[in-house]
Coordinates of C-alpha atoms and ligand atoms in Angstrom, one line a residue:
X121 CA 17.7 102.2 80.2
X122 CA 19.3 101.2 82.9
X123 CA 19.3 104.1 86.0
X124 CA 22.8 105.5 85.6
X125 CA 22.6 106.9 89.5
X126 CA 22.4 103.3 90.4
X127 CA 25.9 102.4 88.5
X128 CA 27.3 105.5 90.2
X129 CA 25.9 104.1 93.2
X130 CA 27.4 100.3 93.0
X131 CA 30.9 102.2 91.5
X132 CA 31.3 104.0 94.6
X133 CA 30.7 101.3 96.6
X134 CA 33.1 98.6 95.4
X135 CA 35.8 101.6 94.7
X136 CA 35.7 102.8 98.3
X137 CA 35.8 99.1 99.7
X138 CA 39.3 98.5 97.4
X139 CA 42.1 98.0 99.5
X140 CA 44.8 98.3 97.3
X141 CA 45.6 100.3 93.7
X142 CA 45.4 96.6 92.5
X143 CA 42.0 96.3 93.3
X144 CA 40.1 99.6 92.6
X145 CA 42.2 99.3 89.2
X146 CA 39.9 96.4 88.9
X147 CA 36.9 98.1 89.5
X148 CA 37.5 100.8 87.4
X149 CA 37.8 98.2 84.3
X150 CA 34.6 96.4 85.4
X151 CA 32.9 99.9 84.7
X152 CA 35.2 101.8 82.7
X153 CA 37.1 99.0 80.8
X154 CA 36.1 97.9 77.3
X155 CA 33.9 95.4 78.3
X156 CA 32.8 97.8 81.4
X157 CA 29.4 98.7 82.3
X158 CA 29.6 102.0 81.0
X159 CA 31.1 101.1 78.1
X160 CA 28.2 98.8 77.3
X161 CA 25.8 101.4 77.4
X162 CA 27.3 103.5 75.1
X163 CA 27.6 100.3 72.9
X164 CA 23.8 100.4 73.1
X165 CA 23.2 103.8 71.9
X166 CA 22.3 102.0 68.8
X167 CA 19.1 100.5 70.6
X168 CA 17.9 104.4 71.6
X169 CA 15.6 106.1 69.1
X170 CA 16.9 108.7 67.0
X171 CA 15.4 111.5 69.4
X172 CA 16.0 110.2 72.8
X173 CA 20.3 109.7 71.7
X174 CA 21.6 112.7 72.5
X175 CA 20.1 113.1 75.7
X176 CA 20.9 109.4 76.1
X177 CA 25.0 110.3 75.5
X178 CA 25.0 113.3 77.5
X179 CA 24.2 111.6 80.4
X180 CA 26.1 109.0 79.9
X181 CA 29.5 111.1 79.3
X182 CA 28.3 112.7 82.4
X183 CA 28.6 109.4 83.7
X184 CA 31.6 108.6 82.5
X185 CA 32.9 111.9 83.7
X186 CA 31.6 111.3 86.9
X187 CA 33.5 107.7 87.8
X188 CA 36.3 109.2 86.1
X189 CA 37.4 111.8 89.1
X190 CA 36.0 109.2 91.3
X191 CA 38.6 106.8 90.4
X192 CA 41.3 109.4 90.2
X193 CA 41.1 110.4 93.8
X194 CA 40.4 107.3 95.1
X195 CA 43.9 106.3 92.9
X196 CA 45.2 109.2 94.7
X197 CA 44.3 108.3 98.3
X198 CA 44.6 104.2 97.7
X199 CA 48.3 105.2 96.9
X200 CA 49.0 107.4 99.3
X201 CA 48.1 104.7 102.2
X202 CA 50.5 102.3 100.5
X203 CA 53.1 104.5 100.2
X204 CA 53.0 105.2 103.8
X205 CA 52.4 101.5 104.7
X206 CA 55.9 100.7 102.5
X207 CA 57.6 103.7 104.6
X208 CA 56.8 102.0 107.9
X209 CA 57.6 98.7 107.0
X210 CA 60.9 99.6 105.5
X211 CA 61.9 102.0 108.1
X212 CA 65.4 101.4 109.6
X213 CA 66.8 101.9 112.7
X214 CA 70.4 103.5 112.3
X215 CA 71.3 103.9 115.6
X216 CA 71.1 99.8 115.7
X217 CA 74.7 98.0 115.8
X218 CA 75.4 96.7 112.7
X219 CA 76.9 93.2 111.9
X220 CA 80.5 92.6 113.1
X221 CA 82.8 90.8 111.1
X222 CA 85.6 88.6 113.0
X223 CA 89.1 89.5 111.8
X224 CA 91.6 87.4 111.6
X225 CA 95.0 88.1 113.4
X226 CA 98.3 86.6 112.5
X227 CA 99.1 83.2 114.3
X228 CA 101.6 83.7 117.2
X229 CA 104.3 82.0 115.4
X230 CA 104.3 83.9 112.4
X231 CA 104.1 87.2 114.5
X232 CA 107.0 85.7 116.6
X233 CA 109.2 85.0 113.4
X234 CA 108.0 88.6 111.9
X235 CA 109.7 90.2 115.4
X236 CA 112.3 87.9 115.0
X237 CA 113.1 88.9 111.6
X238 CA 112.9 92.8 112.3
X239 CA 115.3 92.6 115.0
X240 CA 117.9 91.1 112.9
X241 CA 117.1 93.1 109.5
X242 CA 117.8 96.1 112.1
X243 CA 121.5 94.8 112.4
X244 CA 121.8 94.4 108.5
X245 CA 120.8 90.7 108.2
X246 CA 119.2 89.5 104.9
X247 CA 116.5 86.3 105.0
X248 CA 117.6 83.3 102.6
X249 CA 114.8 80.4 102.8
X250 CA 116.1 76.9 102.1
X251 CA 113.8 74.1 101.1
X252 CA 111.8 72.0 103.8
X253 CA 112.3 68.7 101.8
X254 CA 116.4 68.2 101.8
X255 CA 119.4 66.2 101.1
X256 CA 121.6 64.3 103.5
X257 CA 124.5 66.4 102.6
X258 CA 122.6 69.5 103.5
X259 CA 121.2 68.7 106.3
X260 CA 124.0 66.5 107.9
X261 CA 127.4 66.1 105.6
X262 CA 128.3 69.2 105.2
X263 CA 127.0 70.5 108.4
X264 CA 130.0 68.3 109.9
X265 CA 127.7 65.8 111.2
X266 CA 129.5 62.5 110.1
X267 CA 127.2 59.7 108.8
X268 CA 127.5 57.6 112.3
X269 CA 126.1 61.0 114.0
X270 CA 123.1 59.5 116.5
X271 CA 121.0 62.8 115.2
X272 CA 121.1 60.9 111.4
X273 CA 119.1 58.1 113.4
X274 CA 115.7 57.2 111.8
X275 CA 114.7 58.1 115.6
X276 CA 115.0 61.5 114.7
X277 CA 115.2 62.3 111.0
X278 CA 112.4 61.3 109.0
X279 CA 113.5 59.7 105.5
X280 CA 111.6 60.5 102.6
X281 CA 114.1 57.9 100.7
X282 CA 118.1 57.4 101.2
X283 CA 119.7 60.1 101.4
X284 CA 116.4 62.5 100.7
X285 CA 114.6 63.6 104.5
X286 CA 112.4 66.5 105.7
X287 CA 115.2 68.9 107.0
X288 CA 115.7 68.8 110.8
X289 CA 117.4 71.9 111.4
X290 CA 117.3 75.3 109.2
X291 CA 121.4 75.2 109.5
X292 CA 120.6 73.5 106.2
X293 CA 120.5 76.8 104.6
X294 CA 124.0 78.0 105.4
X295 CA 125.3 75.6 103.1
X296 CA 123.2 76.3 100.3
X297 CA 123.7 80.2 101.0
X298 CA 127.5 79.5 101.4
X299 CA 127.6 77.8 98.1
X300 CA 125.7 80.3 96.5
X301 CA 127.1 83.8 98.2
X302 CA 130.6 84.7 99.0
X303 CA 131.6 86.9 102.5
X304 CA 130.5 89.0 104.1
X305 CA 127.7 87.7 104.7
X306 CA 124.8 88.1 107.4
X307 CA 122.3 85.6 106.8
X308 CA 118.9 84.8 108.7
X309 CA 117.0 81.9 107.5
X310 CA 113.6 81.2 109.0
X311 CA 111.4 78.2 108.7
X312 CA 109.8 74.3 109.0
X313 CA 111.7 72.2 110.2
X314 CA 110.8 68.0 111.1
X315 CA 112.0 65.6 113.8
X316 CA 110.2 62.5 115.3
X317 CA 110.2 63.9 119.1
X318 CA 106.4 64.4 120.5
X319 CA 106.0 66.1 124.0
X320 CA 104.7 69.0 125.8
X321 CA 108.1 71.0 124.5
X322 CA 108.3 68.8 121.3
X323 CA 106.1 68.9 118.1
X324 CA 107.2 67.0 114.8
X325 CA 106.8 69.9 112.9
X326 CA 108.2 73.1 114.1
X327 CA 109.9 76.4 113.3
X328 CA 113.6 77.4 113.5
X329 CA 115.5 80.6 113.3
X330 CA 118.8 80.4 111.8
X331 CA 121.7 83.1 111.6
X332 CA 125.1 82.9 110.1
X333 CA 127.8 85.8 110.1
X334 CA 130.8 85.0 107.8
X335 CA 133.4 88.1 107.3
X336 CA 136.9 88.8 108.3
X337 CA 137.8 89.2 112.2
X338 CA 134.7 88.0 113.4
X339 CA 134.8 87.3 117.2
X340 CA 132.4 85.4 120.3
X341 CA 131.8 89.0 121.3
X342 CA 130.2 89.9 118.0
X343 CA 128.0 87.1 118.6
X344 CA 127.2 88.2 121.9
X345 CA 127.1 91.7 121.1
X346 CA 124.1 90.8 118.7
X347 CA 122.2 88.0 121.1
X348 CA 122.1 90.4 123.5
X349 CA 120.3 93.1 121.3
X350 CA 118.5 90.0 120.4
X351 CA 117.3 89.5 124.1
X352 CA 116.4 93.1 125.1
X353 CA 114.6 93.9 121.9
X354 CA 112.4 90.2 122.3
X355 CA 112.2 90.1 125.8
X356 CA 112.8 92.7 127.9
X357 CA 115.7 95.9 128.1
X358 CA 117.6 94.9 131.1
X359 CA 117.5 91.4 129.8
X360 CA 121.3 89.7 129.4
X361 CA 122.3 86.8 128.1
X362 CA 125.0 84.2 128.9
X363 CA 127.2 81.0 127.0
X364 CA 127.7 77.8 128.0
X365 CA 129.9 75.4 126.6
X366 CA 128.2 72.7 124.5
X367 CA 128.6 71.0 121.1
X368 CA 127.8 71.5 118.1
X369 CA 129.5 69.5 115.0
X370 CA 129.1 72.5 113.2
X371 CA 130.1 74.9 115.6
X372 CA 134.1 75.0 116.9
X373 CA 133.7 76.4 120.2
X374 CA 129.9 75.7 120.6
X375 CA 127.4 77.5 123.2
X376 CA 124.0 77.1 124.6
X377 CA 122.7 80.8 125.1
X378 CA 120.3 81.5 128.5
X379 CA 118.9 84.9 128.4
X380 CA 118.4 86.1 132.4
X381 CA 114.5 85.3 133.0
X382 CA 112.1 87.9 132.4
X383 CA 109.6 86.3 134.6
X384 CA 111.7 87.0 137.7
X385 CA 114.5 89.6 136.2
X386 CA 117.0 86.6 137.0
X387 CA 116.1 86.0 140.3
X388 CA 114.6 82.5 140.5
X389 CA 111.5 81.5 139.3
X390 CA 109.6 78.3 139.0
X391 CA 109.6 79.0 135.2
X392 CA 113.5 78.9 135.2
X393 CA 113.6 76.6 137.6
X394 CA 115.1 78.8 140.0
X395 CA 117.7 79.4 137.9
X396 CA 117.7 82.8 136.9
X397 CA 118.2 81.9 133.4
X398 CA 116.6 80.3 130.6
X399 CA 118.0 78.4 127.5
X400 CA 117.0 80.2 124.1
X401 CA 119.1 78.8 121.3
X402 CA 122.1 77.1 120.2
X403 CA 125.2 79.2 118.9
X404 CA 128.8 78.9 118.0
X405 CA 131.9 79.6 115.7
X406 CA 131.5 78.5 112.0
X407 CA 133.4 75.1 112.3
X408 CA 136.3 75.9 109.9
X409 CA 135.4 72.4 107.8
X410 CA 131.6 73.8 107.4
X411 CA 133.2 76.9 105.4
X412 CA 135.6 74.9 103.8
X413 CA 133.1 72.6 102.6
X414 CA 131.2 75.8 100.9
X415 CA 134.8 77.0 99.1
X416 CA 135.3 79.9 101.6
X417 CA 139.1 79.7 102.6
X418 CA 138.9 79.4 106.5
X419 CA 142.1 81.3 106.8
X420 CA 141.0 84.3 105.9
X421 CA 137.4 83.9 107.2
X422 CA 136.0 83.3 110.2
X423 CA 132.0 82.5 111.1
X424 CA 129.2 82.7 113.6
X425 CA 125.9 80.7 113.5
X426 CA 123.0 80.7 115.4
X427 CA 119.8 78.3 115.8
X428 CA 116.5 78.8 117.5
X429 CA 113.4 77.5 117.7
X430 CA 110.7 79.8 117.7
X431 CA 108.2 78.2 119.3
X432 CA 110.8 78.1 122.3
X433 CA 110.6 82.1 121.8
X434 CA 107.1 82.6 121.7
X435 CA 105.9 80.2 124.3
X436 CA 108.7 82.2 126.6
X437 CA 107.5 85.8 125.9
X438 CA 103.9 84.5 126.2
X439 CA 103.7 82.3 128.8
X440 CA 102.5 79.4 126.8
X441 CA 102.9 75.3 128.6
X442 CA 102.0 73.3 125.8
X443 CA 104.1 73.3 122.3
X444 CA 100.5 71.8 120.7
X445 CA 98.4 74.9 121.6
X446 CA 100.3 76.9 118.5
X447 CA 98.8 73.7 116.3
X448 CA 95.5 72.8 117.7
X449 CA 93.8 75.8 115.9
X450 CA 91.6 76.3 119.0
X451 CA 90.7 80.5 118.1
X452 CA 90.3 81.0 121.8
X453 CA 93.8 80.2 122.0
X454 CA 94.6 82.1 119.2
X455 CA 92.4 85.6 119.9
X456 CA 94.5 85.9 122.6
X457 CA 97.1 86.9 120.3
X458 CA 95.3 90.1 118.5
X459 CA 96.5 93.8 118.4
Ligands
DAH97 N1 120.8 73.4 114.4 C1 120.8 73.3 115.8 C2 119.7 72.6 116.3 O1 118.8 72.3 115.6 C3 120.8 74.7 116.4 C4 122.0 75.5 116.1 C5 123.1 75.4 117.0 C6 122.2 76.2 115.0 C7 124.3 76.1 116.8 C8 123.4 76.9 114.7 C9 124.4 76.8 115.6 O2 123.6 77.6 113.6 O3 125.6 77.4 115.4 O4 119.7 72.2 117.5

């Protein structure tokens, strides 16, 4: 018979020498298991004569009792250490920054057109969008702007196919809305527009704000009246604005509008050129042909129209040079332009 003390002896040793619940699990099965140690010598109970077995199973229950509570608090203590280990491994530090996700802003033109639009809608004007891809009538014919016009050159205007170009100016839209929508009317149409013209002020593609006013008794000063609301809401609350005579085919008189420079407060500035004033936007009277070409009887109604390009706007109120920084996509450029 093999000298139970001594398998007490070697269980203790390789239990106490486990490192983790895997191992001393391990152990236990090498004695305890069913192909154990211990189970092997009750297995060979058979072998012990009748008189010597029930001495022979006492002590080997005793045994069995014995490595029994050994494993259990061994279990117990082999645990606790790797609970602990987990809990300082896992700790977190929650006084440490977390992760900061970049947010996107809106681009400057957009936010520009947004402002744009909220100004107006305050003085009761509706947006109507037109389509980007247009006809010549649209964009030209109907607009007054006869076929021998130089702004119908291929220079400017680029052709899709006869007759079919990317529109050039958002004007476009009166037209369609005058077909569609009889006076009054207070129309703003924002969007694309295309010409082949490339320069630090100049971009192929860029963004136009159109407004038309068609009603009875409609007067320059209303138009006035509402650029100069325009100007002080955009710009700054002392800021005024002032005509010039120009033309226009669409227009009959036409204007170019300066608004006093809010760099200076209209005293002369390098960025007006010591002018006092800067150029916004192109305005007029609804030429009485434009109306009549949309069925509205000229006689009884009377129109004004306005066109600007709002990358003109935005690079005024922010100080921007170069027409390409609102394209490039560069987010320094951009970030600048966050809440
Ligand atoms: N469409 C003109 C342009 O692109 C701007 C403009 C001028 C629009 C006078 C108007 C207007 O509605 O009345 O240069």
């Amino acid at each position: 018979m093999e000298d139970t003390e001594h398998i007490v002896a070697e269980a203790m040793a390789e239990a106490e020498s486990a490192e983790s619940s895997r191992a001393l699990y391990e152990v236990k099965m090498k004695f305890l298991g069913r192909t154990g140690k211990v189970t092997a010598l009750l297995k060979g109970m058979r072998d012990v004569a009748q008189e010597l077995r029930p001495a022979f199973g006492k002590r080997i229950n005793d045994l069995r009792e014995k490595l029994e509570t050994l494993f259990e608090d061994l279990e117990k203590k082999v645990k606790k250490r790797e609970l602990q280990k987990k809990l300082s491994e896992e700790q977190i530090d929650v006084t440490m920054p977390g992760r900061r996700t970049a947010a996107g802003a809106l681009h400057p033109i957009t936010r520009t057109r947004d402002e744009l639009i909220d100004i107006f809608a305050g003085m009761g004007f509706e947006v109507f969008e037109g389509p980007e891809i247009e006809t010549e009538y649209y964009n030209f014919t109907a607009l007054n702007t006869p076929a021998d016009h130089p702004a119908r050159d291929m220079q400017d205007t680029f052709y899709i196919r006869d007759g079919i170009l990317l529109r050039t100016q958002t004007s476009a839209g009166q037209i369609r809305l005058m077909e569609k929508k009889k006076p009054p009317i207070k129309m703003l149409s924002p969007g694309r527009v295309y010409r082949a013209d490339d320069d630090a002020t100049h971009s192929p593609m860029f963004h136009q704000m159109e407004g038309l006013v068609v009603d009875k008794n409609v007067t320059l000063c209303d138009l006035q009246g509402m650029l100069d609301e325009f100007a002080r809401k955009m710009f700054a609350e002392t800021a005024k604005t002032r005509l010039r005579p120009s033309y226009f085919p669409f227009t009959e008189p036409s204007v170019e509008v300066d608004v006093s420079c809010s760099a200076c407060g209209g005293k002369g500035c390098s960025l007006c050129k010591g002018t006092g004033w800067i150029e916004v936007l192109g305005a007029g009277m609804v030429n009485r042909r434009v109306l009549e070409n949309c069925g509205i009887d000229s006689a009884e109604y009377g129109g004004f129209a306005f066109g600007m390009g709002i990358e003109r706007i935005a690079m005024l109120k922010y100080g921007v040079r170069h027409i390409r920084a609102f394209f490039e996509n560069d987010t320094r450029f951009l970030e600048q332009f966050k809440d």
